[in-house]
Amino acid sequence: MAKETGKAFDLTLFRRVMAFTRPYRATFLGTAFAAILLTAFAVVTPMLLREIIDNAIKVQDQPYLLNLCLAMLGVLIGQVVCQLLFTYYANWLGESVIRDMRVKLFRRMLGFRMEYYNKSSIGVLVTRAVADMQRIGEIFSQGFFMIVADLLKMLAASAVMLIWNWRLALIVFAILPIILYATRVFQKKMKSAFAEVRAQVSRLNSFVQERLTGMKIVQLFNREATESRKFRDINKKHQDAWLKTVWYNSFFFPIAEIVTSIAIGLVAWYGGLQNISNIQTENMGIIFGFILLIEMLFRPLRQIADKFNTLQMGMVAAGRVFGILDTESRIEDAGTLNLDHVEGAIEFKDVHFSYVPDEEVLHGISFSVQPGEKVAIVGATGAGKSTIINLLNRFYDIQSGEIRIDGTNIREYQLASLRGNIAVVLQDVFLFADTIGNNITLQDPEIPQEDIESAARAIGVHEFISSLPGGYSYNVKERGSMLSSGQRQLIAFLRAYMRNPGILVLDEATSSVDTYTEQLIQKATEKVTEGRTSIIIAHRLATVKKVDKILVMDAGHIVETGTHKELLKKKGYYSKLYEAQFMAEEELA
């Protein structure tokens, strides 16, 4: 796991980022070459100005003056073209790198264990894949190449100054430490201010997201005025944090301008004094050239703090992204067998499992399901029912024991092949912000519309879907918010049915739907379980009367096994559960 080192510049991390530029080596070198050309054009301009003043105007050579002005025009055009190419391709390179990194990151996250997502903040992962990636892109567009270009200009300007007049150059260099010190102080202050800004932005985003998500609770409990006051306080702190950055800028840039003006004034005074007193018969062109060179030297210094801060923030973001890329949280996929045809025999043999070390959830459970058999698993909340689903799909790996499908350990099957033959309908149905058709097929282009409608008719949901505006093209919005919980459940049944799985797992959810929708779900259940091995996680015991076998779980143990009638006759744990639930329903009625 990569860590934030706190270094201003982490060379190892920088090399990892630069490794992503290898496919774009030509663009990288071209951008670097454009930076060199920009430096050359910038230095040529004061040289031409000196030549114009000293050797064209002074001797009144009009043709030479015209040629020099045309040369300056050519330099200007070349500078504009190089600047355009430099800016475009530096940004293009940055966007290309973060595109590749984002794809690699997303592929990495697709393979993580469910355990990783249970322990991680989804908001943080989204930030890593979106905002942090943009910060990495700025390493190229506003950080590294800009800093290199500015340093080249500063070195070139310093060299020309020393060659032209070392005394004037020393005057400029004597002023340089002042702006260097001011820049360093500004950089430290801005780093602290931006850290506070990021903290306040994060707090503001979190507050708004949480209140919008829980708006029903806010309104039900008349919390509007209270939440509004809290928001004003948070927003005020956010404003104050940003104003602090404005305050530092308001101080630094005028100081930088004053120091630059002092340097220009001293050069003009000393250079002019030399000419007037004939102490040094230097040409006036050098003084004008020095003024341009001072701007070349001091202007990058005023901006380099911000650019270095951008580079540093990009490196911090890269460290966070590489932290996820370096995370080892994958289910081992070493199986070689392809589960082509599923008979549907399932066997759990002395299976032990714990989500947290030394806190077992399943304590050596064993059971078997015959091909085509319908088995229900019942028990109180926390008994371990849903854990069995997770283990069957290898969302988690067991600590000991064995799980077999058709007589073969599930570890020996290819992971994609295993999961491709097991369809799960969860109680909490997740739908994407897309059309009903795409939520059914999960955007599989090989499934024609005719097959979708035929399957919908088979399980009795075609009429319901057709009644919606746009039918199968109806957009259900985020998490299927435009549909009721029962309607989302019906879509999930159809999605599972379309896969034609060998094994079907149903996490039943009929307790919170109306009678008509419950009838549709019951019909869909009968159709999708027909002729295939089915495991039903039952919350309402009245719905499992017709299954072939019921497994009764309590605290990670299978305490009873049998049919509905057999278990009632035993007058054991199942009988007590059934009676308690039946009496509760009678009281509600």
XYZ file of C-alpha atoms in Angstrom, residues 14 97 108 130 149 157 161 183 186 197 203 264 271 309 349 353 358 406 408 432 449 452 455 483 510 532 545 561 571:
29
model
C 7.221 10.526 -9.974
C -2.206 9.366 -18.882
C -8.474 -3.233 -10.426
C -12.325 11.211 -10.562
C 9.901 25.646 -19.362
C 18.004 34.864 -19.240
C 22.743 38.838 -18.761
C 8.128 33.123 -2.970
C 4.117 32.471 -0.065
C -9.683 24.830 1.694
C -16.835 18.929 4.807
C 14.394 47.349 -13.605
C 23.327 51.478 -17.052
C 2.073 23.370 -5.466
C -19.132 -29.951 3.810
C -16.130 -19.041 7.829
C -11.521 -15.441 15.418
C -21.734 -31.091 -9.328
C -16.291 -30.495 -7.928
C -28.596 1.372 -12.778
C -35.567 -7.214 -27.819
C -36.577 -9.869 -23.547
C -39.113 -13.807 -21.185
C -40.039 2.306 -9.550
C -42.397 -9.771 -0.465
C -33.482 -25.659 -11.805
C -44.456 -24.214 2.395
C -33.806 -29.794 8.364
C -42.299 -28.485 17.621
